Amino acid sequence: MSLTHIDGLPAHVLLVHFVVVLVPLTALAAVVCAVRPQYARRLGLTLPALGLVSLALVPVTTTRASG
């Protein structure tokens, strides 16, 4: 696995798809947890983990796009 390819696919394509899926999913989960607090308790650390992964992937993806 290199920095430009993951299993033969360009890393940028995979990273963009991760961001396109994770950012809206995280936002939707945050809204649902704000409306229904019992879901927030059920999700536990999953929502903050999704947020951190999304936060880390966005700059990595945009850096890959320009590089």
Short mmCIF file of N, CA and C in Angstrom, two decimals:
data_model
loop_
_atom_site.label_atom_id
_atom_site.label_comp_id
_atom_site.label_asym_id
_atom_site.label_seq_id
_atom_site.Cartn_x
_atom_site.Cartn_y
_atom_site.Cartn_z
N MET A 1 0.85 -1.18 0.00
CA MET A 1 0.00 0.00 0.00
C MET A 1 0.89 1.23 0.00
N SER A 2 0.73 2.07 -1.00
CA SER A 2 1.51 3.30 -1.06
C SER A 2 0.61 4.48 -0.73
N LEU A 3 1.18 5.66 -0.75
CA LEU A 3 0.40 6.86 -0.43
C LEU A 3 -0.52 7.28 -1.56
N THR A 4 -0.26 6.80 -2.78
CA THR A 4 -1.09 7.21 -3.90
C THR A 4 -2.08 6.14 -4.35
N HIS A 5 -1.84 4.89 -3.98
CA HIS A 5 -2.74 3.81 -4.38
C HIS A 5 -3.04 2.91 -3.19
N ILE A 6 -4.29 2.45 -3.12
CA ILE A 6 -4.71 1.50 -2.10
C ILE A 6 -5.36 0.33 -2.83
N ASP A 7 -4.75 -0.83 -2.75
CA ASP A 7 -5.22 -2.03 -3.46
C ASP A 7 -5.42 -1.78 -4.94
N GLY A 8 -4.52 -1.02 -5.53
CA GLY A 8 -4.57 -0.78 -6.97
C GLY A 8 -5.46 0.38 -7.39
N LEU A 9 -6.21 0.95 -6.48
CA LEU A 9 -7.08 2.08 -6.81
C LEU A 9 -6.43 3.38 -6.35
N PRO A 10 -6.66 4.46 -7.08
CA PRO A 10 -6.10 5.74 -6.63
C PRO A 10 -6.66 6.12 -5.25
N ALA A 11 -5.77 6.52 -4.37
CA ALA A 11 -6.18 6.84 -3.00
C ALA A 11 -7.17 8.00 -2.97
N HIS A 12 -6.99 8.97 -3.85
CA HIS A 12 -7.86 10.15 -3.83
C HIS A 12 -9.32 9.76 -4.07
N VAL A 13 -9.56 8.85 -5.00
CA VAL A 13 -10.94 8.43 -5.30
C VAL A 13 -11.57 7.79 -4.06
N LEU A 14 -10.84 6.94 -3.38
CA LEU A 14 -11.37 6.29 -2.18
C LEU A 14 -11.61 7.31 -1.07
N LEU A 15 -10.67 8.22 -0.89
CA LEU A 15 -10.82 9.23 0.16
C LEU A 15 -12.02 10.14 -0.10
N VAL A 16 -12.20 10.54 -1.34
CA VAL A 16 -13.35 11.40 -1.67
C VAL A 16 -14.65 10.66 -1.36
N HIS A 17 -14.73 9.39 -1.69
CA HIS A 17 -15.96 8.65 -1.41
C HIS A 17 -16.18 8.50 0.09
N PHE A 18 -15.11 8.29 0.85
CA PHE A 18 -15.26 8.24 2.30
C PHE A 18 -15.81 9.55 2.83
N VAL A 19 -15.28 10.67 2.36
CA VAL A 19 -15.74 11.98 2.83
C VAL A 19 -17.18 12.23 2.41
N VAL A 20 -17.51 11.91 1.17
CA VAL A 20 -18.86 12.15 0.65
C VAL A 20 -19.90 11.35 1.43
N VAL A 21 -19.52 10.19 1.93
CA VAL A 21 -20.45 9.37 2.70
C VAL A 21 -20.43 9.75 4.19
N LEU A 22 -19.24 9.92 4.76
CA LEU A 22 -19.13 10.11 6.21
C LEU A 22 -19.61 11.46 6.71
N VAL A 23 -19.34 12.53 5.97
CA VAL A 23 -19.72 13.86 6.46
C VAL A 23 -21.25 13.99 6.57
N PRO A 24 -22.02 13.68 5.53
CA PRO A 24 -23.49 13.76 5.70
C PRO A 24 -24.03 12.75 6.71
N LEU A 25 -23.44 11.56 6.76
CA LEU A 25 -23.87 10.56 7.74
C LEU A 25 -23.65 11.05 9.16
N THR A 26 -22.52 11.67 9.41
CA THR A 26 -22.21 12.21 10.73
C THR A 26 -23.16 13.35 11.08
N ALA A 27 -23.41 14.23 10.11
CA ALA A 27 -24.33 15.34 10.35
C ALA A 27 -25.75 14.84 10.64
N LEU A 28 -26.20 13.87 9.87
CA LEU A 28 -27.53 13.30 10.09
C LEU A 28 -27.62 12.62 11.46
N ALA A 29 -26.59 11.89 11.83
CA ALA A 29 -26.57 11.23 13.14
C ALA A 29 -26.57 12.26 14.27
N ALA A 30 -25.86 13.37 14.08
CA ALA A 30 -25.83 14.41 15.11
C ALA A 30 -27.21 15.05 15.27
N VAL A 31 -27.90 15.29 14.17
CA VAL A 31 -29.24 15.87 14.25
C VAL A 31 -30.20 14.89 14.93
N VAL A 32 -30.12 13.64 14.55
CA VAL A 32 -31.00 12.63 15.15
C VAL A 32 -30.73 12.51 16.65
N CYS A 33 -29.47 12.54 17.04
CA CYS A 33 -29.13 12.44 18.46
C CYS A 33 -29.56 13.69 19.22
N ALA A 34 -29.57 14.84 18.57
CA ALA A 34 -30.03 16.06 19.22
C ALA A 34 -31.54 16.02 19.44
N VAL A 35 -32.26 15.43 18.49
CA VAL A 35 -33.72 15.36 18.60
C VAL A 35 -34.15 14.24 19.55
N ARG A 36 -33.46 13.13 19.48
CA ARG A 36 -33.81 11.96 20.31
C ARG A 36 -32.61 11.57 21.17
N PRO A 37 -32.50 12.09 22.40
CA PRO A 37 -31.32 11.81 23.24
C PRO A 37 -31.11 10.32 23.56
N GLN A 38 -32.15 9.52 23.52
CA GLN A 38 -31.94 8.10 23.79
C GLN A 38 -31.09 7.45 22.69
N TYR A 39 -31.14 7.98 21.47
CA TYR A 39 -30.28 7.47 20.41
C TYR A 39 -28.83 7.86 20.67
N ALA A 40 -28.61 9.02 21.25
CA ALA A 40 -27.25 9.46 21.58
C ALA A 40 -26.64 8.51 22.62
N ARG A 41 -27.43 8.11 23.59
CA ARG A 41 -26.93 7.16 24.58
C ARG A 41 -26.65 5.80 23.95
N ARG A 42 -27.48 5.41 23.00
CA ARG A 42 -27.30 4.12 22.35
C ARG A 42 -26.06 4.11 21.45
N LEU A 43 -25.82 5.22 20.75
CA LEU A 43 -24.66 5.29 19.86
C LEU A 43 -23.34 5.37 20.63
N GLY A 44 -23.39 5.93 21.81
CA GLY A 44 -22.19 6.00 22.64
C GLY A 44 -21.08 6.79 21.98
N LEU A 45 -19.93 6.16 21.82
CA LEU A 45 -18.77 6.83 21.25
C LEU A 45 -18.72 6.77 19.73
N THR A 46 -19.71 6.16 19.11
CA THR A 46 -19.71 6.04 17.65
C THR A 46 -19.81 7.40 16.97
N LEU A 47 -20.68 8.26 17.45
CA LEU A 47 -20.86 9.57 16.83
C LEU A 47 -19.61 10.44 16.96
N PRO A 48 -18.99 10.55 18.14
CA PRO A 48 -17.73 11.32 18.19
C PRO A 48 -16.62 10.70 17.33
N ALA A 49 -16.59 9.38 17.24
CA ALA A 49 -15.58 8.72 16.40
C ALA A 49 -15.81 9.05 14.93
N LEU A 50 -17.08 9.03 14.50
CA LEU A 50 -17.39 9.42 13.11
C LEU A 50 -16.97 10.86 12.85
N GLY A 51 -17.23 11.72 13.81
CA GLY A 51 -16.84 13.12 13.66
C GLY A 51 -15.34 13.29 13.54
N LEU A 52 -14.58 12.58 14.35
CA LEU A 52 -13.12 12.68 14.29
C LEU A 52 -12.56 12.12 12.99
N VAL A 53 -13.11 11.02 12.54
CA VAL A 53 -12.66 10.44 11.27
C VAL A 53 -12.97 11.39 10.12
N SER A 54 -14.17 11.95 10.13
CA SER A 54 -14.53 12.92 9.08
C SER A 54 -13.63 14.14 9.13
N LEU A 55 -13.38 14.63 10.34
CA LEU A 55 -12.52 15.79 10.51
C LEU A 55 -11.11 15.52 9.99
N ALA A 56 -10.60 14.33 10.20
CA ALA A 56 -9.26 14.00 9.74
C ALA A 56 -9.20 13.75 8.23
N LEU A 57 -10.26 13.18 7.66
CA LEU A 57 -10.23 12.83 6.25
C LEU A 57 -10.40 14.02 5.32
N VAL A 58 -11.11 15.05 5.74
CA VAL A 58 -11.35 16.19 4.84
C VAL A 58 -10.04 16.87 4.44
N PRO A 59 -9.16 17.26 5.36
CA PRO A 59 -7.91 17.88 4.91
C PRO A 59 -7.01 16.93 4.13
N VAL A 60 -6.99 15.66 4.51
CA VAL A 60 -6.19 14.68 3.77
C VAL A 60 -6.68 14.57 2.34
N THR A 61 -7.99 14.53 2.16
CA THR A 61 -8.57 14.42 0.83
C THR A 61 -8.31 15.66 0.00
N THR A 62 -8.48 16.83 0.58
CA THR A 62 -8.26 18.06 -0.19
C THR A 62 -6.78 18.24 -0.52
N THR A 63 -5.89 17.78 0.34
CA THR A 63 -4.47 17.84 0.05
C THR A 63 -4.12 16.90 -1.09
N ARG A 64 -4.72 15.72 -1.09
CA ARG A 64 -4.50 14.76 -2.19
C ARG A 64 -5.01 15.31 -3.51
N ALA A 65 -6.10 16.09 -3.47
CA ALA A 65 -6.68 16.62 -4.70
C ALA A 65 -5.76 17.65 -5.34
N SER A 66 -5.08 18.44 -4.51
CA SER A 66 -4.21 19.46 -5.06
C SER A 66 -2.82 18.94 -5.37
N GLY A 67 -2.47 17.77 -4.82
CA GLY A 67 -1.11 17.26 -4.99
C GLY A 67 -0.92 16.29 -6.06
#
